[in-house]
Coordinates of C-alpha atoms in Angstrom, one line a residue:
Chain A
M16 CA 63.3 97.9 99.7
E17 CA 66.3 99.5 101.5
K18 CA 65.2 98.1 104.8
Q19 CA 65.0 94.5 103.4
L20 CA 68.3 94.8 101.6
F21 CA 69.9 96.1 104.8
N22 CA 68.6 93.1 106.8
Y23 CA 69.7 90.8 104.1
L24 CA 73.2 92.2 104.0
L25 CA 73.5 91.8 107.7
R26 CA 72.6 88.2 107.5
L27 CA 75.3 87.5 104.9
S28 CA 78.0 89.6 106.6
D29 CA 77.3 88.3 110.1
S30 CA 77.6 84.7 108.8
S31 CA 80.9 85.5 107.1
L32 CA 82.3 87.3 110.1
I33 CA 81.4 84.7 112.7
I34 CA 82.8 81.7 110.8
G35 CA 85.8 83.8 109.9
H36 CA 86.3 84.5 113.6
R37 CA 86.0 80.8 114.4
L38 CA 88.6 79.9 111.8
S39 CA 90.9 82.5 113.1
E40 CA 90.9 80.8 116.5
W41 CA 93.0 78.1 114.9
C42 CA 95.8 80.4 114.1
G43 CA 99.0 79.0 115.5
H44 CA 97.3 75.7 116.7
G45 CA 96.8 73.8 113.4
P46 CA 97.5 70.1 113.1
V47 CA 100.3 70.8 110.6
L48 CA 101.9 74.1 109.5
E49 CA 100.3 74.0 106.0
E50 CA 96.9 73.8 107.6
D51 CA 97.6 76.5 110.0
I52 CA 98.3 78.7 107.0
A53 CA 95.3 77.5 105.0
L54 CA 92.8 78.0 107.8
T55 CA 94.2 81.5 108.5
N56 CA 94.0 82.3 104.8
I57 CA 90.4 81.1 104.6
S58 CA 89.5 83.1 107.7
L59 CA 90.9 86.2 106.1
D60 CA 88.7 85.7 103.0
F61 CA 85.6 85.5 105.3
V62 CA 86.5 88.6 107.3
G63 CA 87.3 90.4 104.1
R64 CA 84.0 89.5 102.7
A65 CA 82.2 90.6 105.9
N66 CA 84.0 93.9 105.7
S67 CA 82.8 94.6 102.2
L68 CA 79.2 93.5 103.0
Y69 CA 79.0 95.6 106.2
E70 CA 80.4 98.6 104.3
Y71 CA 77.7 98.3 101.7
A72 CA 75.0 97.6 104.4
G73 CA 76.1 100.9 106.1
K74 CA 75.6 102.7 102.8
V75 CA 72.2 101.1 102.1
E76 CA 71.0 102.0 105.6
S77 CA 72.4 105.6 105.2
K78 CA 72.5 106.4 108.9
G79 CA 76.2 106.9 108.9
R80 CA 77.1 103.5 110.4
T81 CA 80.5 102.2 109.4
E82 CA 81.5 98.5 108.9
D83 CA 83.0 98.6 112.4
D84 CA 79.9 100.0 114.0
L85 CA 78.0 97.1 112.5
A86 CA 80.5 94.5 113.5
Y87 CA 81.4 95.8 117.0
L88 CA 78.4 97.6 118.3
R89 CA 75.5 95.2 118.0
N90 CA 74.5 92.7 120.6
E91 CA 73.7 89.0 120.4
R92 CA 70.0 89.5 119.6
E93 CA 70.9 91.8 116.7
F94 CA 73.2 89.3 114.9
F95 CA 71.6 87.2 112.2
N96 CA 74.4 84.8 111.2
N97 CA 73.4 81.1 110.5
L98 CA 73.7 78.9 113.5
L99 CA 76.3 76.6 111.9
A100 CA 78.9 79.4 111.7
E101 CA 79.0 80.0 115.4
Q102 CA 79.5 76.3 116.4
P103 CA 82.8 75.7 118.2
N104 CA 85.9 74.5 116.3
G105 CA 85.9 71.3 118.3
D106 CA 88.6 69.0 116.8
F107 CA 89.9 69.4 113.3
A108 CA 87.2 67.0 112.1
Q109 CA 84.4 69.3 113.4
T110 CA 86.1 72.4 111.9
I111 CA 86.4 70.6 108.5
L112 CA 82.9 69.4 108.6
R113 CA 81.4 72.8 109.5
Q114 CA 83.5 74.3 106.7
Y115 CA 82.5 71.7 104.1
L116 CA 78.8 72.1 104.9
T117 CA 79.2 75.8 104.6
D118 CA 81.3 75.8 101.4
A119 CA 78.9 73.3 99.8
F120 CA 76.1 75.8 100.5
E121 CA 78.1 78.9 99.5
I122 CA 79.3 77.6 96.2
H123 CA 75.7 77.5 94.9
F124 CA 74.5 80.5 96.9
Y125 CA 77.2 82.9 95.8
E126 CA 77.0 81.7 92.2
A127 CA 73.4 82.7 92.2
L128 CA 74.0 85.9 94.1
A129 CA 76.6 86.9 91.5
K130 CA 73.7 87.2 89.1
S131 CA 71.8 89.5 91.5
K132 CA 70.2 92.6 90.0
D133 CA 71.9 94.6 92.7
E134 CA 75.2 95.4 91.1
T135 CA 77.2 96.0 94.2
L136 CA 76.0 92.8 95.8
A137 CA 76.7 90.9 92.5
G138 CA 80.2 92.3 92.5
I139 CA 81.0 91.2 96.0
A140 CA 79.5 87.8 95.3
A141 CA 81.6 87.3 92.1
K142 CA 84.8 88.1 94.0
S143 CA 83.7 85.8 96.9
L144 CA 82.9 83.0 94.5
K145 CA 86.5 82.6 93.4
E146 CA 87.5 82.3 97.0
I147 CA 84.8 79.8 97.8
Q148 CA 85.9 77.5 94.9
Y149 CA 89.2 77.2 96.7
H150 CA 87.6 76.8 100.1
L151 CA 85.4 74.0 98.8
R152 CA 88.4 72.2 97.2
H153 CA 90.2 72.5 100.5
S154 CA 87.4 71.2 102.7
S155 CA 86.3 68.5 100.3
S156 CA 89.8 67.1 100.1
W157 CA 89.9 66.9 103.9
M158 CA 86.5 65.3 104.1
L159 CA 87.8 62.5 101.9
R160 CA 91.1 62.2 103.8
L161 CA 89.4 62.1 107.2
G162 CA 86.5 60.0 106.1
D163 CA 88.6 57.4 104.3
G164 CA 91.7 57.8 106.3
T165 CA 91.9 55.9 109.6
Q166 CA 89.2 54.4 111.8
E167 CA 89.8 57.2 114.3
S168 CA 89.5 60.0 111.7
N169 CA 86.3 58.5 110.3
T170 CA 84.8 58.2 113.8
R171 CA 85.7 61.7 114.7
L172 CA 84.2 63.0 111.5
Q173 CA 81.0 61.0 112.0
N174 CA 80.7 62.3 115.6
A175 CA 81.1 65.8 114.3
L176 CA 78.3 65.2 111.7
N177 CA 76.0 63.8 114.4
E178 CA 76.7 66.8 116.5
I179 CA 76.3 69.7 114.1
Y180 CA 74.1 68.5 111.3
R181 CA 71.1 69.9 113.1
F182 CA 72.4 73.4 112.5
T183 CA 72.4 73.1 108.7
G184 CA 68.7 73.9 108.4
S185 CA 69.5 77.4 109.5
L186 CA 71.5 77.9 106.2
F187 CA 68.2 77.8 104.4
E188 CA 65.9 79.8 106.7
T189 CA 63.9 82.3 104.9
D190 CA 61.1 84.9 105.6
E191 CA 59.1 87.6 104.0
N192 CA 62.1 89.8 104.0
D193 CA 63.6 87.4 101.4
T194 CA 60.4 87.1 99.4
V195 CA 60.5 90.8 98.6
L196 CA 64.1 90.6 97.5
I197 CA 63.6 87.4 95.5
A198 CA 60.7 89.1 93.6
A199 CA 63.0 92.0 92.8
G200 CA 65.7 89.6 91.5
I201 CA 68.2 90.7 94.2
A202 CA 68.3 87.5 96.3
P203 CA 68.4 83.9 95.1
N204 CA 65.7 81.5 96.0
L205 CA 67.0 79.3 98.8
S206 CA 64.8 76.3 98.1
T207 CA 66.6 75.7 94.7
I208 CA 69.9 76.0 96.5
Q209 CA 68.9 73.7 99.3
H210 CA 68.1 71.0 96.7
Q211 CA 71.6 71.4 95.1
W212 CA 73.3 71.4 98.5
Q213 CA 71.6 68.3 99.7
K214 CA 72.5 66.4 96.5
D215 CA 76.2 67.4 96.8
V216 CA 76.3 66.7 100.6
D217 CA 74.7 63.3 100.2
T218 CA 77.3 62.4 97.5
M219 CA 80.1 63.6 99.7
L220 CA 78.9 61.7 102.8
E221 CA 78.8 58.5 100.8
K222 CA 82.3 59.1 99.4
A223 CA 83.7 59.9 102.8
M224 CA 82.0 56.7 104.2
L225 CA 79.8 58.6 106.6
K226 CA 76.3 57.9 107.7
K227 CA 73.8 60.8 107.3
P228 CA 72.0 61.4 110.6
E229 CA 68.4 60.5 110.3
K230 CA 65.3 62.3 111.5
V231 CA 67.2 65.4 112.6
W232 CA 65.2 68.2 114.1
M233 CA 66.7 71.3 112.6
Q234 CA 67.6 74.2 114.9
K235 CA 66.4 77.6 113.7
G236 CA 65.9 81.1 114.9
N237 CA 68.8 83.1 113.6
L238 CA 66.6 85.4 111.4
Q239 CA 65.0 86.5 114.7
G240 CA 68.4 86.8 116.3
R241 CA 68.0 83.7 118.4
H242 CA 71.3 81.9 118.6
T243 CA 73.0 79.1 120.5
E244 CA 74.8 80.1 123.6
H245 CA 78.1 80.2 121.8
L246 CA 77.5 83.5 120.0
G247 CA 77.5 85.6 123.2
Y248 CA 81.0 84.5 124.0
I249 CA 82.3 85.1 120.5
L250 CA 80.9 88.7 120.6
A251 CA 82.2 89.3 124.2
E252 CA 85.7 88.5 123.0
M253 CA 85.6 90.1 119.6
Q254 CA 84.0 93.4 120.7
S255 CA 85.9 93.8 124.0
V256 CA 88.6 96.2 123.0
H257 CA 86.5 98.2 120.6
R258 CA 83.8 98.7 123.3
A259 CA 86.3 99.4 126.1
Y260 CA 87.4 102.6 124.3
P261 CA 84.2 104.1 122.8
G262 CA 84.5 106.3 119.7
V263 CA 88.2 106.2 119.2
K264 CA 90.2 105.6 116.1
W265 CA 92.3 102.4 115.7
Chain B
M28 CA 139.0 64.2 96.6
E29 CA 140.7 64.5 99.9
T30 CA 139.2 66.8 102.6
I31 CA 142.1 69.3 102.6
K32 CA 141.6 70.0 98.9
L33 CA 137.8 70.3 99.3
Q34 CA 138.3 72.6 102.2
K35 CA 140.5 74.8 100.0
I36 CA 137.8 75.0 97.3
F37 CA 135.2 75.9 99.9
D38 CA 137.4 78.6 101.4
A39 CA 138.1 80.1 98.0
K40 CA 134.4 80.3 97.3
I41 CA 133.7 82.0 100.6
D42 CA 136.6 84.4 100.0
R43 CA 135.3 85.3 96.5
G44 CA 131.8 85.8 97.9
D45 CA 130.3 82.9 95.9
M46 CA 127.2 81.2 97.3
I47 CA 127.5 77.7 98.8
E48 CA 124.8 75.4 97.3
P49 CA 123.3 72.2 98.8
K50 CA 125.3 69.8 96.6
D51 CA 128.6 71.6 97.3
W52 CA 131.1 70.1 99.8
M53 CA 131.0 72.0 103.1
P54 CA 132.7 71.6 106.5
D55 CA 130.7 69.8 109.1
D56 CA 130.7 72.8 111.4
Y57 CA 129.4 75.1 108.7
R58 CA 126.5 72.7 108.1
K59 CA 125.9 72.4 111.8
T60 CA 126.0 76.1 112.4
L61 CA 123.5 76.7 109.6
I62 CA 121.1 74.0 110.6
R63 CA 121.1 75.5 114.1
Q64 CA 120.6 79.0 112.8
I65 CA 118.0 78.3 110.1
S66 CA 116.0 76.0 112.2
Q67 CA 116.1 78.4 115.1
H68 CA 114.9 81.1 112.7
A69 CA 112.1 78.8 111.4
H70 CA 111.0 78.0 114.9
S71 CA 110.9 81.7 115.8
E72 CA 108.5 82.3 113.0
I73 CA 106.2 79.5 114.1
V74 CA 106.3 80.3 117.9
G75 CA 106.0 83.9 116.9
M76 CA 102.5 83.3 115.6
L77 CA 101.3 82.7 119.1
P78 CA 101.7 86.1 120.8
E79 CA 100.1 87.8 117.9
G80 CA 97.5 85.1 117.3
N81 CA 96.5 85.9 120.9
W82 CA 95.0 89.2 119.7
I83 CA 93.4 88.3 116.3
T84 CA 90.0 87.5 117.9
R85 CA 90.1 90.8 119.8
A86 CA 91.5 93.2 117.1
P87 CA 89.5 96.4 117.6
S88 CA 88.5 97.0 113.9
L89 CA 87.9 94.8 110.9
R90 CA 90.8 96.3 109.0
R91 CA 93.2 95.6 111.9
K92 CA 91.8 92.1 112.2
M93 CA 92.5 91.5 108.5
V94 CA 96.0 93.0 108.5
L95 CA 96.9 90.9 111.6
L96 CA 95.6 87.7 110.1
A97 CA 97.6 88.4 106.9
K98 CA 100.7 89.1 108.9
V99 CA 100.5 86.0 111.1
Q100 CA 99.8 83.9 108.0
D101 CA 102.9 85.4 106.4
E102 CA 104.9 84.2 109.4
G103 CA 103.6 80.7 108.9
G104 CA 104.8 81.0 105.3
H105 CA 108.2 82.2 106.4
G106 CA 108.4 79.2 108.7
L107 CA 107.7 76.9 105.7
Y108 CA 110.4 78.5 103.5
L109 CA 112.9 78.3 106.3
Y110 CA 112.2 74.7 107.2
S111 CA 112.6 73.9 103.5
A112 CA 115.9 75.8 103.4
A113 CA 117.2 73.8 106.4
E114 CA 116.0 70.5 104.8
T115 CA 118.5 71.1 102.0
M116 CA 121.2 70.5 104.6
G117 CA 119.9 67.0 105.3
I118 CA 117.6 67.4 108.3
S119 CA 113.9 66.8 108.1
R120 CA 111.1 69.0 109.4
D121 CA 110.0 66.3 111.8
E122 CA 113.5 66.2 113.3
M123 CA 113.5 70.0 113.7
I124 CA 110.1 70.0 115.3
E125 CA 111.2 67.3 117.6
Q126 CA 114.2 69.3 118.6
L127 CA 112.0 72.3 119.3
H128 CA 109.7 70.3 121.5
S129 CA 112.5 68.7 123.4
G130 CA 114.0 72.0 124.1
K131 CA 117.2 71.2 122.2
A132 CA 116.5 73.8 119.5
K133 CA 115.9 77.4 120.5
Y134 CA 113.7 80.2 119.1
S135 CA 113.8 83.9 119.6
S136 CA 113.4 84.7 123.2
I137 CA 111.3 87.8 122.5
F138 CA 108.3 85.5 122.0
N139 CA 108.5 84.4 125.6
Y140 CA 107.1 87.8 126.6
P141 CA 103.3 88.1 126.9
T142 CA 101.1 90.3 124.7
L143 CA 99.0 92.1 127.3
T144 CA 97.2 94.8 125.4
W145 CA 96.3 95.6 121.8
A146 CA 99.2 98.1 121.7
D147 CA 101.5 95.1 121.9
M148 CA 100.5 94.3 118.3
G149 CA 102.0 97.7 117.4
A150 CA 105.1 97.2 119.5
I151 CA 105.8 93.8 118.0
G152 CA 105.4 94.9 114.5
W153 CA 107.4 98.0 114.9
L154 CA 110.2 96.8 117.3
V155 CA 110.3 93.1 117.0
D156 CA 109.9 92.9 113.2
G157 CA 112.0 96.0 113.0
A158 CA 114.9 94.2 114.8
A159 CA 114.3 91.1 112.8
I160 CA 114.6 93.1 109.5
M161 CA 118.0 94.3 110.5
N162 CA 119.2 90.8 110.8
Q163 CA 117.3 89.6 107.7
V164 CA 118.5 92.3 105.4
M165 CA 122.0 91.2 106.3
L166 CA 121.2 87.6 105.8
Q167 CA 120.1 88.2 102.2
K168 CA 123.8 88.2 101.5
T169 CA 124.6 85.2 103.7
S170 CA 126.9 82.6 102.1
Y171 CA 124.4 79.7 101.9
G172 CA 122.3 79.9 98.8
P173 CA 118.9 78.5 99.9
Y174 CA 119.0 80.6 103.1
S175 CA 119.9 83.7 101.2
R176 CA 117.1 83.2 98.7
A177 CA 114.5 82.5 101.5
M178 CA 115.6 85.8 103.1
V179 CA 115.0 87.8 99.9
R180 CA 111.4 86.7 99.9
I181 CA 111.0 87.2 103.6
C182 CA 112.4 90.7 103.6
K183 CA 109.8 91.9 101.2
E184 CA 107.0 90.9 103.6
E185 CA 108.7 91.9 106.8
S186 CA 108.9 95.5 105.8
F187 CA 105.1 95.5 105.5
H188 CA 104.9 94.0 109.0
Q189 CA 107.1 96.7 110.4
R190 CA 105.1 99.5 108.8
Q191 CA 101.8 98.1 110.0
G192 CA 103.2 97.9 113.6
Y193 CA 104.4 101.4 113.5
E194 CA 101.1 102.6 112.1
I195 CA 99.2 100.9 115.0
M196 CA 101.5 102.8 117.4
S197 CA 101.2 106.1 115.6
V198 CA 97.4 105.9 115.7
L199 CA 97.4 105.0 119.4
A200 CA 100.0 107.7 120.2
A201 CA 97.8 110.3 118.5
G202 CA 94.6 109.0 120.1
T203 CA 93.1 109.6 123.6
P204 CA 95.3 109.7 126.7
D205 CA 94.3 106.1 127.5
Q206 CA 95.4 105.0 124.0
K207 CA 98.7 106.9 124.2
A208 CA 99.4 105.4 127.7
M209 CA 98.7 101.9 126.2
A210 CA 101.2 102.6 123.4
Q211 CA 103.9 103.9 125.9
D212 CA 103.4 100.9 128.1
A213 CA 103.9 98.5 125.2
L214 CA 107.1 100.4 124.2
N215 CA 108.3 100.2 127.8
R216 CA 107.9 96.5 127.9
F217 CA 109.2 95.6 124.5
W218 CA 112.1 98.0 124.1
W219 CA 114.8 96.1 126.0
P220 CA 113.7 92.6 124.9
S221 CA 113.9 93.9 121.3
L222 CA 117.5 95.0 121.8
M223 CA 118.3 91.6 123.2
M224 CA 117.0 90.0 120.0
F225 CA 120.4 90.7 118.4
G226 CA 122.0 88.2 120.7
P227 CA 124.7 88.6 123.4
P228 CA 127.3 91.3 123.2
D229 CA 130.1 90.5 120.7
A230 CA 132.6 90.0 123.5
S231 CA 130.6 87.2 124.9
S232 CA 129.1 85.8 121.6
P233 CA 130.6 82.3 121.1
N234 CA 129.5 81.9 117.5
T235 CA 130.0 85.4 116.0
A236 CA 133.6 85.2 114.9
Q237 CA 133.4 81.9 113.0
S238 CA 130.0 82.9 111.4
M239 CA 131.6 86.2 110.2
R240 CA 134.6 84.3 108.7
W241 CA 132.1 82.0 106.9
K242 CA 130.1 85.0 105.8
I243 CA 127.0 83.5 107.3
K244 CA 126.8 86.7 109.3
R245 CA 127.9 90.0 107.7
E246 CA 127.6 92.2 110.7
T247 CA 128.1 91.6 114.4
N248 CA 125.3 91.6 117.1
D249 CA 126.5 94.9 118.5
E250 CA 126.7 96.6 115.1
L251 CA 123.2 95.6 114.2
R252 CA 121.9 96.6 117.7
Q253 CA 123.4 100.0 117.3
K254 CA 121.9 100.4 113.8
F255 CA 118.5 99.5 115.3
V256 CA 118.8 102.0 118.1
D257 CA 119.8 104.8 115.7
R258 CA 116.9 104.1 113.4
T259 CA 114.2 103.5 116.0
V260 CA 114.8 106.3 118.5
P261 CA 113.8 109.1 116.0
Q262 CA 110.7 107.1 115.1
A263 CA 109.6 107.0 118.7
E264 CA 110.2 110.7 119.0
F265 CA 108.3 111.4 115.9
I266 CA 105.1 109.9 117.3
G267 CA 105.7 111.4 120.8
L268 CA 106.7 108.3 122.7
T269 CA 109.6 108.0 125.0
V270 CA 112.2 105.3 124.8
P271 CA 112.6 103.8 128.3
D272 CA 116.4 104.4 128.7
K273 CA 117.7 107.2 131.0
D274 CA 121.2 106.9 129.5
L275 CA 120.0 107.5 125.9
K276 CA 121.5 110.5 124.3
W277 CA 122.7 111.6 120.9
N278 CA 126.5 111.5 120.4
E279 CA 127.4 114.2 117.9
A280 CA 131.0 113.0 117.5
K281 CA 130.1 109.4 116.5
Q282 CA 126.8 110.5 114.8
S283 CA 124.8 107.9 116.7
Y284 CA 123.2 107.3 120.0
D285 CA 124.8 106.3 123.3
W286 CA 122.5 104.2 125.4
G287 CA 122.3 102.0 128.5
T288 CA 123.0 98.4 129.2
P289 CA 120.4 95.7 128.7
D290 CA 119.8 93.4 131.6
W291 CA 121.8 90.4 130.4
E292 CA 120.9 88.4 133.4
E293 CA 117.2 88.6 132.4
F294 CA 118.2 87.7 128.9
N295 CA 120.1 84.6 130.0
N296 CA 117.2 83.6 132.2
V297 CA 114.7 83.9 129.4
I298 CA 116.9 81.8 127.2
K299 CA 117.2 79.2 129.9
G300 CA 113.5 78.9 130.0
N301 CA 112.6 81.3 132.9
G302 CA 110.8 83.9 130.8
P303 CA 107.2 84.8 131.5
C304 CA 105.8 82.6 128.7
N305 CA 108.4 80.0 127.9
K306 CA 106.3 77.2 129.3
E307 CA 103.1 78.4 127.6
R308 CA 104.6 78.9 124.2
L309 CA 106.3 75.5 124.1
S310 CA 103.3 73.7 125.5
A311 CA 101.0 75.4 123.0
R312 CA 103.2 74.1 120.2
I313 CA 103.4 70.6 121.6
K314 CA 99.7 70.5 122.2
A315 CA 99.0 71.5 118.6
H316 CA 101.4 68.9 117.3
E317 CA 100.0 66.1 119.5
N318 CA 96.3 67.0 118.8
G319 CA 97.2 67.0 115.1
A320 CA 98.8 63.5 115.2
W321 CA 95.6 61.7 114.2
V322 CA 95.1 64.2 111.4
R323 CA 98.5 63.6 109.9
E324 CA 98.0 59.8 110.3
A325 CA 94.7 60.0 108.5
A326 CA 96.2 62.0 105.6
A327 CA 99.1 59.5 105.3
A328 CA 96.7 56.5 105.4
Y329 CA 94.5 58.1 102.8
A330 CA 97.4 58.9 100.5
A331 CA 98.6 55.3 100.8
K332 CA 95.2 54.0 99.9
Q333 CA 95.1 56.3 96.9
Q334 CA 98.5 55.1 95.7
Q335 CA 97.4 51.5 96.1
K336 CA 94.3 52.2 93.9
V337 CA 96.6 53.7 91.2
A338 CA 98.9 50.8 91.4
A339 CA 96.1 48.2 91.1

């Protein structure tokens, strides 16, 4: 079971780190100072969560790998984050949409994970859940503002939806690794969560006056470490200093 | 009440060391000086997010990434308090931002230097925040109430910034030869610009005398600069780095350091816009503001629609 739990922890921590990294790219460039602060703050929550999960993953694996080894010394094909997380920030509408779709998933996912039979994981999830409630409030309020703001903001949000909706399927990808953990009461069943997510998202899209893209072919592959081309650049940047000075303390 | 009488009341308050509050009468020049100073300070926080933001995505460990994110976020928060403090004097944030973008308002010149390596995150925290703290500790006792109160909050966070910067430098200085060289290089590049952060020498500082009389400032540029040198040189020695000043030596008689002369011509040029990153910093701010225009319009339109719904 350690092997499955380790894989599972990597998926969760990679998704947190990569979207946290994306949000941090906004720092100093937000559309208004309050949003600059909010996006940085949310980014910090994600990187903090990734840090806790990697730390635990290292313990579960028990090969002496630290949280930094896991974040900085794995390659593209060894990352398992969902594909939505690595999509570019685009304009503010795309960032908000990516965030809302993620938050709407995480609110149900982490609520279920907080009941995990694995106490450490349940503890990390419970702490994250408090942060996610705030994230969801933030992204939902912007979904409404942009969706029901001006013609331009609605168009931008709609374009973003058309562009990245195809990556939402990867939030719900599952394999035999999960089956083992679900049976053990460690991991939640994603199909229940997908149902809840879809209901919330449909309601939000209607309120925000957006048209749900139809007949979307969902992009998948992240559980096998197959990503969009964006991830390679994220890692090249993120890992550059760490890898240029192997084995040193920072 | 006639102006002469109001002026007397104001002067008496300043002499007694009372705070001036937003609704109190104040001389126009006092107001102008403070608007200039507080908005400049706010702009410095905001522009200052850029050189450090530059390294968030490359921070070499998760812990460093988190600390740097938290620090840059604090700076945004400081910008907010300061814009609010300036607004109590009757200027709006939009006007201040407009002045920044048009070049009418200044920000601290230090942020016009590039951050070239990870060690610069250490040097900025240690030296730049260290120099800022000298100023800010003094400003906690400044005569304008809202500014003074903003400073009390800011000082609490700045000392954490300074410590994290020094810690980055200590770890690098104790690391491999490459890491130590990176730390020394950052110190070499940021030492003199940090000293220039205190402003021109007293003899050629046009605003110092009046600001001291109004108790906006409590210590002169040169006094603060000397304090900074005296405090920072031993810190550099402690971690085995060398301050890049061949004239630096301890003066036993005055119990402080003698040191060289900053390159004031460079300082004046950076202020004039000729620093290595003046153009980049300002254009990054303008671009963020312009790219955000549709977002602000959408938020305003949505708020107006909500109000109409409530009214209906």
